[in-house]
Coordinates of C-alpha atoms in Angstrom, one line a residue:
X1 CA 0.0 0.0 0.0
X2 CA 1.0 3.5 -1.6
X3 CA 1.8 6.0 1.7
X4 CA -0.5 9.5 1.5
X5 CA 1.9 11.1 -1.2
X6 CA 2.0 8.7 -3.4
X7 CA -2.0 8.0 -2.6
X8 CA -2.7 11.6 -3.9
X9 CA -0.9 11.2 -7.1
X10 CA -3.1 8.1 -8.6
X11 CA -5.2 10.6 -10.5
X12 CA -2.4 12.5 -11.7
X13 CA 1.4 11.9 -13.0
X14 CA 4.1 10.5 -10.7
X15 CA 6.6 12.8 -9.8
X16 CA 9.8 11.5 -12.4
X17 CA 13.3 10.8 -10.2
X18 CA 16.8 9.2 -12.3
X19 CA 18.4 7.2 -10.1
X20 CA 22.3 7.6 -11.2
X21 CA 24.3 4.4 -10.7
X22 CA 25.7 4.5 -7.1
X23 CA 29.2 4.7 -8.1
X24 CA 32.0 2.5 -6.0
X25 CA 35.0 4.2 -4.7
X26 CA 36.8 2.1 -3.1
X27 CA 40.5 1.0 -3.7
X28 CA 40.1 -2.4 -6.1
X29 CA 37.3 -3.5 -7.9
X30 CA 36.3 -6.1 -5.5
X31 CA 33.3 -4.1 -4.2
X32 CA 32.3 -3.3 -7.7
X33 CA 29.5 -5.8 -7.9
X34 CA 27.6 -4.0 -5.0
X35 CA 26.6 -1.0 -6.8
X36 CA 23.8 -2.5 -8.3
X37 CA 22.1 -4.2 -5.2
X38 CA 23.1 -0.5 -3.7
X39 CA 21.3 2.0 -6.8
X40 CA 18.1 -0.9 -6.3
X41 CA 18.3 -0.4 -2.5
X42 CA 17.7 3.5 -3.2
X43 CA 15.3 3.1 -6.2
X44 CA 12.8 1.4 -4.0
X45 CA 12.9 3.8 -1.6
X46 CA 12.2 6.5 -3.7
X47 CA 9.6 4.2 -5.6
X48 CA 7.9 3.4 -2.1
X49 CA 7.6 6.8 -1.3
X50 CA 5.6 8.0 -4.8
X51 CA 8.2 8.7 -7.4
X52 CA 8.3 7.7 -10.9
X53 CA 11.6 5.5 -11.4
X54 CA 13.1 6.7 -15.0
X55 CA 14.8 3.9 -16.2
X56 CA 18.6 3.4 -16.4
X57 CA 18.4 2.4 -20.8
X58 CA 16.8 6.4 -21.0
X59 CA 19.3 7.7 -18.8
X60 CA 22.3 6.0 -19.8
X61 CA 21.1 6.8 -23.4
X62 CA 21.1 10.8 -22.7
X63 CA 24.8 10.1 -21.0
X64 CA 25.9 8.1 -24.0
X65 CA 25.0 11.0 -26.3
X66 CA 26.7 13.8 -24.4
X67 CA 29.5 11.7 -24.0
X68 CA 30.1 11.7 -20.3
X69 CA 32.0 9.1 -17.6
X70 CA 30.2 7.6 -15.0
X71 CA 32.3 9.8 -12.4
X72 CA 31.1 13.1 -14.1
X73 CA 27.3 12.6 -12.9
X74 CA 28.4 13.1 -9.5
X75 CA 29.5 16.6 -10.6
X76 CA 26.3 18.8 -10.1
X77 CA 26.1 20.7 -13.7
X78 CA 26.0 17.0 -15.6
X79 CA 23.7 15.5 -13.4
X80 CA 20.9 18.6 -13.8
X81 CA 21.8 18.6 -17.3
X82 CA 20.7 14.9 -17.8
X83 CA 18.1 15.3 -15.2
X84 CA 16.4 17.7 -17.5
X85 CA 16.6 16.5 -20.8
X86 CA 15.2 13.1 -19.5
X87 CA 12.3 15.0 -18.3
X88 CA 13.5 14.4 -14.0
X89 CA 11.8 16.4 -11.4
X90 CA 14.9 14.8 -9.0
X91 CA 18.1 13.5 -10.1
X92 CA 20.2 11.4 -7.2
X93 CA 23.8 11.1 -7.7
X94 CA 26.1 9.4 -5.0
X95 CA 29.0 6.7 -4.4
X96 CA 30.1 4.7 -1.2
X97 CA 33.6 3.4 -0.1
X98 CA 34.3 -0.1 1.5
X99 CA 37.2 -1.3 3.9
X100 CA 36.9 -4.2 5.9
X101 CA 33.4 -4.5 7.6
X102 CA 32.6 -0.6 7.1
X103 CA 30.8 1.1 4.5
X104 CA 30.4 4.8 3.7
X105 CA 27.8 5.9 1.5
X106 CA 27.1 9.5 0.3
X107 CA 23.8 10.7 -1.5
X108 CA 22.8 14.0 -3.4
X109 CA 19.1 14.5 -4.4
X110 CA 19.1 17.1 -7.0
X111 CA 15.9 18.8 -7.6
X112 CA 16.0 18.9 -11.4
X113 CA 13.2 22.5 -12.1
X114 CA 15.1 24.6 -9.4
X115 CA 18.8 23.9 -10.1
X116 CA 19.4 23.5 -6.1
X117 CA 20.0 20.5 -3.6
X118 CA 16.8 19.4 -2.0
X119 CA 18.9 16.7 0.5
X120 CA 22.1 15.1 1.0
X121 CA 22.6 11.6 2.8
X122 CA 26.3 10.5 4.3
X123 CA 26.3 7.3 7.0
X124 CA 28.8 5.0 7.8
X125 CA 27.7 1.4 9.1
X126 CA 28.2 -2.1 9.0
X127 CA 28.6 -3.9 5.9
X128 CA 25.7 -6.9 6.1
X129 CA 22.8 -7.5 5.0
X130 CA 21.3 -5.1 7.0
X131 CA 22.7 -2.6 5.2
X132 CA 20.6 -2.4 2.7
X133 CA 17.2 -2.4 5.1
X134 CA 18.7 0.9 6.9
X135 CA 19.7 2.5 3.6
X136 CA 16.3 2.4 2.2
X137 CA 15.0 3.7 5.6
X138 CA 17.1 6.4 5.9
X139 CA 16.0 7.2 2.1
X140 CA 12.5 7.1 3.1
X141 CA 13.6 9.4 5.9
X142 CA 14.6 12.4 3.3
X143 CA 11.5 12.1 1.2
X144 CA 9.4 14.7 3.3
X145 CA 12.5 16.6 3.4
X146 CA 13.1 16.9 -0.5
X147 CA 9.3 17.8 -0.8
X148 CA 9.7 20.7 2.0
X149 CA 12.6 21.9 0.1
X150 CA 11.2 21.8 -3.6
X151 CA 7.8 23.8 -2.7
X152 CA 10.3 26.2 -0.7
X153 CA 12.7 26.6 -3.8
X154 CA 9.8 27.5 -6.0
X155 CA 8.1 29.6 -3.8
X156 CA 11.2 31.6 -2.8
X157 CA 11.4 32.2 -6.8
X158 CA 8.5 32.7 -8.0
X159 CA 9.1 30.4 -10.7
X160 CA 6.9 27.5 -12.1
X161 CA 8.4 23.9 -11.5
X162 CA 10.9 23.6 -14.6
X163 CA 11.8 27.1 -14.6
X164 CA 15.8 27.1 -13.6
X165 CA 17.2 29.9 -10.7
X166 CA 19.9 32.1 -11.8
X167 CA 23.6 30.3 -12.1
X168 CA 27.1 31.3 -12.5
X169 CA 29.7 29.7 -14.5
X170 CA 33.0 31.0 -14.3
X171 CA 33.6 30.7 -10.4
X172 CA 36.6 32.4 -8.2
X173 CA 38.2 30.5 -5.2
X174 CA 41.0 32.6 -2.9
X175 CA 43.3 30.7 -1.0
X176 CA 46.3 31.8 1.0
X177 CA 48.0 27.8 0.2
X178 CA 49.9 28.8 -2.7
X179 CA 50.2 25.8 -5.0
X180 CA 47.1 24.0 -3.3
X181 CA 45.2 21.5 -5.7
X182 CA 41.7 21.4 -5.9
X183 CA 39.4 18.9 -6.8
X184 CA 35.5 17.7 -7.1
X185 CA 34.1 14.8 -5.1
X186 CA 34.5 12.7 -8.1
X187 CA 38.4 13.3 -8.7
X188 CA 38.1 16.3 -11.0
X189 CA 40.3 18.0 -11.0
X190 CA 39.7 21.8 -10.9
X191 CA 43.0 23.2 -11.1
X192 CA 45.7 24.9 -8.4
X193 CA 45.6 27.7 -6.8
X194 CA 48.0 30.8 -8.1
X195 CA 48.5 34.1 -6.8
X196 CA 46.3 33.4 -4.0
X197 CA 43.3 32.4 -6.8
X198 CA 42.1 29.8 -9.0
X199 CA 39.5 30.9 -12.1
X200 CA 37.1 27.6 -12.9
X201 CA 34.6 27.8 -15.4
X202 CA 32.3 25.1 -14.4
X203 CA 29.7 25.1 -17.0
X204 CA 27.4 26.5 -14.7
X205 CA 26.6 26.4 -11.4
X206 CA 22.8 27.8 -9.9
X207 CA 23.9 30.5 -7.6
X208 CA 24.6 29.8 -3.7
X209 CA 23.8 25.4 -4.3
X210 CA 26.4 23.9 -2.3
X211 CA 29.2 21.3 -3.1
X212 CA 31.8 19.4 -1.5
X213 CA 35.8 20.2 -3.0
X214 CA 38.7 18.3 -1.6
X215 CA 42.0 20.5 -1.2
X216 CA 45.3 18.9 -1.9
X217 CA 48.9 19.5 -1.3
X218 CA 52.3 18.6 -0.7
X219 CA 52.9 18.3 2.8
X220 CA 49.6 19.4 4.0
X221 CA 46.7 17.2 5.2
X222 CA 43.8 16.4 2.8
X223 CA 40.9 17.8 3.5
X224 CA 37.0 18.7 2.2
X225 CA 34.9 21.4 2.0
X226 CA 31.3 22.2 1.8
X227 CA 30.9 26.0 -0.3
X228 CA 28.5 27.5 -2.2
X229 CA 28.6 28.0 -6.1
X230 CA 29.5 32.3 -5.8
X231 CA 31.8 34.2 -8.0
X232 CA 34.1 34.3 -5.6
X233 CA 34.8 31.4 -2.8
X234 CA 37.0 31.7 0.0
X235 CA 38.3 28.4 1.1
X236 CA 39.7 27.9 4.7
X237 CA 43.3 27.6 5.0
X238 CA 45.1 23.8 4.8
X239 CA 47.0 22.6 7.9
X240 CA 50.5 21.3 7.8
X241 CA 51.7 17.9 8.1
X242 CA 54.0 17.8 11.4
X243 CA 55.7 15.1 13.2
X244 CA 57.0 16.5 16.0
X245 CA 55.3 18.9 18.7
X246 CA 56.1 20.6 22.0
X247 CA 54.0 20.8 25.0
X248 CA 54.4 23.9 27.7
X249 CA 51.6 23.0 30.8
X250 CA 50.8 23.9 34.0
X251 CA 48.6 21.2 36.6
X252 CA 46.1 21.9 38.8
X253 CA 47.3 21.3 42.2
X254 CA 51.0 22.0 41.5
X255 CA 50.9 25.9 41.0
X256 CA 54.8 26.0 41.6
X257 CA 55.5 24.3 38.9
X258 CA 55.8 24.1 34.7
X259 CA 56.6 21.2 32.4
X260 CA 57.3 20.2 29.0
X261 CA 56.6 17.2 26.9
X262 CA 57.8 16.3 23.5
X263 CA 56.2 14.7 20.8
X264 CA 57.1 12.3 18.1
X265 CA 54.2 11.6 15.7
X266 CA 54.8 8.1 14.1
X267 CA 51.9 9.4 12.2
X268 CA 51.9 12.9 11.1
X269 CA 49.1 14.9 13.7
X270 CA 47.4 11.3 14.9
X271 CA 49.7 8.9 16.7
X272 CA 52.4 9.6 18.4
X273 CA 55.0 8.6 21.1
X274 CA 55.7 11.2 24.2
X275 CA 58.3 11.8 26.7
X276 CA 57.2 14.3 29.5
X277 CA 58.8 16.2 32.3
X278 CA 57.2 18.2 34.6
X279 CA 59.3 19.8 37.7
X280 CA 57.2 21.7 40.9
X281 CA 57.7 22.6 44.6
X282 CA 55.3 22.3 47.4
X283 CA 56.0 24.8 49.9
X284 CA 56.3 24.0 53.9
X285 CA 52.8 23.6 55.7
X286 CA 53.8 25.7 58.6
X287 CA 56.9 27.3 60.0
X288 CA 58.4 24.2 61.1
X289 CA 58.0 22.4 57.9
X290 CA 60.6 22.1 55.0
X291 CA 60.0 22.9 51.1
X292 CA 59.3 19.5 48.8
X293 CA 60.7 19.6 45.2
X294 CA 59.1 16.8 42.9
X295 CA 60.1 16.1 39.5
X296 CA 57.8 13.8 37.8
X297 CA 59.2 12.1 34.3
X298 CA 56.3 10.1 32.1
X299 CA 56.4 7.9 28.7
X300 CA 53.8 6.6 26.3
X301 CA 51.6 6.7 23.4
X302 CA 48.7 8.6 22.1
X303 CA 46.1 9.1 19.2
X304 CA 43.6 11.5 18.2
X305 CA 40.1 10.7 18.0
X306 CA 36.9 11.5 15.9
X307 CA 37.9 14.9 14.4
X308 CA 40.7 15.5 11.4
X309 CA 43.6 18.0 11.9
X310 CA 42.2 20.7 9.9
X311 CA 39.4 20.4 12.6
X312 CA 38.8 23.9 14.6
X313 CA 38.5 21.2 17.7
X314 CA 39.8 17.8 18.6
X315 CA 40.1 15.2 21.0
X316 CA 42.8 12.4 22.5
X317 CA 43.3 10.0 24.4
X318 CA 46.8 8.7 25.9
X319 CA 48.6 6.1 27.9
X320 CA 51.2 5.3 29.4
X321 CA 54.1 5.1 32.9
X322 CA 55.8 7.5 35.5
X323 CA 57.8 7.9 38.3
X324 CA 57.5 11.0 40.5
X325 CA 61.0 11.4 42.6
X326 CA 60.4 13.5 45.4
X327 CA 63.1 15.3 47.5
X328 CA 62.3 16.9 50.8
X329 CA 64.9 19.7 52.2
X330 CA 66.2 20.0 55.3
X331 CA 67.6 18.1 58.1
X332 CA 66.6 15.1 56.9
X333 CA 67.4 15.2 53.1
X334 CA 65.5 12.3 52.8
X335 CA 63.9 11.3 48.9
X336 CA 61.4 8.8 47.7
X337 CA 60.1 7.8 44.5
X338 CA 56.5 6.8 43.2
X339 CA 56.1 4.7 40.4
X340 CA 52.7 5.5 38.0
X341 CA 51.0 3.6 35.4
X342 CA 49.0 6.8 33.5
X343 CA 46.1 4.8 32.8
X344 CA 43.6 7.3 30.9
X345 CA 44.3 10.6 29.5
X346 CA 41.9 12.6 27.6
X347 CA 42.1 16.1 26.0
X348 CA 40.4 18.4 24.2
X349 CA 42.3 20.8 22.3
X350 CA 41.4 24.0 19.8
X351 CA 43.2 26.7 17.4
X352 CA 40.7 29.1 17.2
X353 CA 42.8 31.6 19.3
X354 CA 45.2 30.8 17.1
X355 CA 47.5 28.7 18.9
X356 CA 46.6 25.2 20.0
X357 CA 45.5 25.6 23.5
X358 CA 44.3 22.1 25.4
X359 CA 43.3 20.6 28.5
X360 CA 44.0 17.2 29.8
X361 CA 42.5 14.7 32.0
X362 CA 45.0 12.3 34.0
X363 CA 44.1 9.1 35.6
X364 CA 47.4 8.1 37.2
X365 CA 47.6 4.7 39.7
X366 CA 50.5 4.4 41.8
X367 CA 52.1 0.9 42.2
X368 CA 54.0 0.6 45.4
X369 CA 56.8 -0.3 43.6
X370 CA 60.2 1.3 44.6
X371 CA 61.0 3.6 47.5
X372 CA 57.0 4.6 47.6
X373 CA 55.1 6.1 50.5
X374 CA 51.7 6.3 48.7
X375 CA 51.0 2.5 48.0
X376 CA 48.9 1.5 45.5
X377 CA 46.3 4.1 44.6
X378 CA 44.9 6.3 42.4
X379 CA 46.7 10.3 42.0
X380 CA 44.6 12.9 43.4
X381 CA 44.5 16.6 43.7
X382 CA 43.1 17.3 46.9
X383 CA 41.4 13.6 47.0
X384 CA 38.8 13.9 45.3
X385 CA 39.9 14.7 41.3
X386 CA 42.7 13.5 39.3
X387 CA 45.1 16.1 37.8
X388 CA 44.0 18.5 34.8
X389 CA 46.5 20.3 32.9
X390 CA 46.4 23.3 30.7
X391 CA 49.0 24.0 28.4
X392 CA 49.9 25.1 24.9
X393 CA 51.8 23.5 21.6
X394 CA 53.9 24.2 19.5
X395 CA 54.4 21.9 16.1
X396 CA 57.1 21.9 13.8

């Protein structure tokens, strides 16, 4: 049984939608053969929720004839172009990568009369047969959203459905990464960046649709970005590829103090080793008490999580071992040293001021190994919190 919207159009013509081959992207050609049960997985969605499927002989035909690749449908101006001469009120482009048990899928629903993106789709799951199940549900899911957005775009114009908005074709993108590379989503490429710009006649582009351009470059990190078709586009800057970094921090609950850890990235800004030094006093109680001097000296691993380098924001996690030796002045000139596995770290960190600024989370357990007085327990400031630290890098 039809749902309401596709109930309403019994009396009257479907709404027409080409369904572009979902293209595979990953590295081989052994995930090749799931592109079909993928495109099918999407077409029943869309045919579920009321549309007219426009078969892939008329399609392919019109792409035949103009003489396009596969790849260039997933540019925006060739997919309208099609869209429209095979009489498509929605044209849905898209491709998906594969590695080991993960799949990533991306979707664009073009609405064909407007010239503008009515919805996007981009999930990573599971590679199973469910997969397809919660593909075509999350389809389903951006059917009243493409409606919402079609009556908007033509009401916001003023046009009648078929009726195209206003589009630009020779577009301007300013960078300050002299040299940079740009490209589309379906390896285009654009061109690179000189004098700070980069001219593209694209064929034509309706004014403020977005798109997706990946940014390449020789010892920078890859990265995307979402812009809008303008005659001038300002990308963000690209971030540099660095394998070593310094840390300058300050704990909570050793105000006399500073320390210092370095860096060795075994991967350039995600995994790294660290060696860390950190050096504070802790002044007499009272008048008849002697001053403390602690140096604590650390070791391990860590990895950034979730967020890419060029991100405004990340997160990390670390692990690792310690001693703290501790000297105490005075008559008795006695020392001790604690022994530390650093269980857990976390951080979050951010270059918006423009340096990277972060603050760290330390779960440290002593073992009761070595000269210790503190036994086996966990590092506390005060008793009750384990040690944050603020501090600042510096990557080179």
């Amino acid at each position: 049984m039809l749902p309401a919207f596709g109930q309403q159009r019994d009396a009257e013509q479907k709404p027409q939608c080409a369904i572009f081959t979902i293209q595979d992207f990953s590295t081989g050609s052994a995930n090749k053969d799931y592109e079909r049960p993928i495109t099918a997985s999407v077409s029943a969605a869309f045919e579920v929720g009321g549309y007219g499927i426009i078969s892939p002989e008329k399609w392919g035909g019109e792409v035949q004839r103009r003489g396009l690749s596969p790849r260039a449908l997933l540019s925006e101006a060739p997919a309208l172009s099609v869209g429209q001469a095979v009489g498509a009120d929605l044209a849905v482009t898209g491709y998906f990568t594969v590695e080991e048990d993960r799949i990533y899928i991306s979707l664009q629903c073009w609405d064909v009369g407007a010239g503008v993106l009515a919805a996007g789709l981009q999930q990573t799951a599971r590679f199973n047969i469910a997969f397809y199940s919660s593909l075509h549900d999350r389809v389903a899911d951006m059917l009243p959203q493409i409606r919402l957005m079609q009556s908007t775009a033509q009401t916001a114009s003023g046009a009648a459905p078929g009726k195209a908005q206003p589009s630009v074709s020779e577009l301007t993108f300013v960078s300050p990464d002299e040299g940079m590379e740009l490209f589309l989503v379906n390896d285009e490429r654009i061109g690179a960046i000189s004098n700070g710009k980069l001219v593209w006649n694209s064929g034509g582009i309706v004014l403020g649709s977005a798109f997706n351009v990946e940014k390449r470059k020789q010892g920078f990190h890859t990265s995307r970005q979402t812009v809008r078709a303008a005659k001038e586009i300002r990308l963000s800057g690209m971030v540099r590829e660095e394998k070593r970094a310094l840390e300058v921090d300050w704990t909570l609950g050793q105000l006399l103090g500073a320390g210092a850890t370095l860096r060795v990235y075994t991967r350039p800004d995600e995994t790294f080793l660290f060696i860390g030094n950190y050096f504070f006093l802790q002044p007499a109680l009272n008048a008849a008490g002697n001053l403390v001097i602690h140096y604590d000296t650390s070791l391990g691993v860590g990895a950034y999580v979730f967020l890419p380098p060029d991100s405004p924001v990340r997160f990390g996690v670390s692990t690792g071992a310690g001693s703290v030796v501790s000297i105490l002045t005075g008559p008795s000139n006695a020392s001790y040293a604690e022994v530390y596995l650093d269980v857990f770290n976390w951080w979050v960190e951010t270059r918006i001021l423009g340096p990277i600024i972060f603050l760290r989370q330390e779960w440290k357990f002593t073992t009761g190994g070595g000269s210790s007085i503190l036994g086996k327990q966990w590092m506390m400031v005060a008793g009750t919190i384990p040690p944050m630290t603020l501090g600042v890098m510096f990557r080179w």
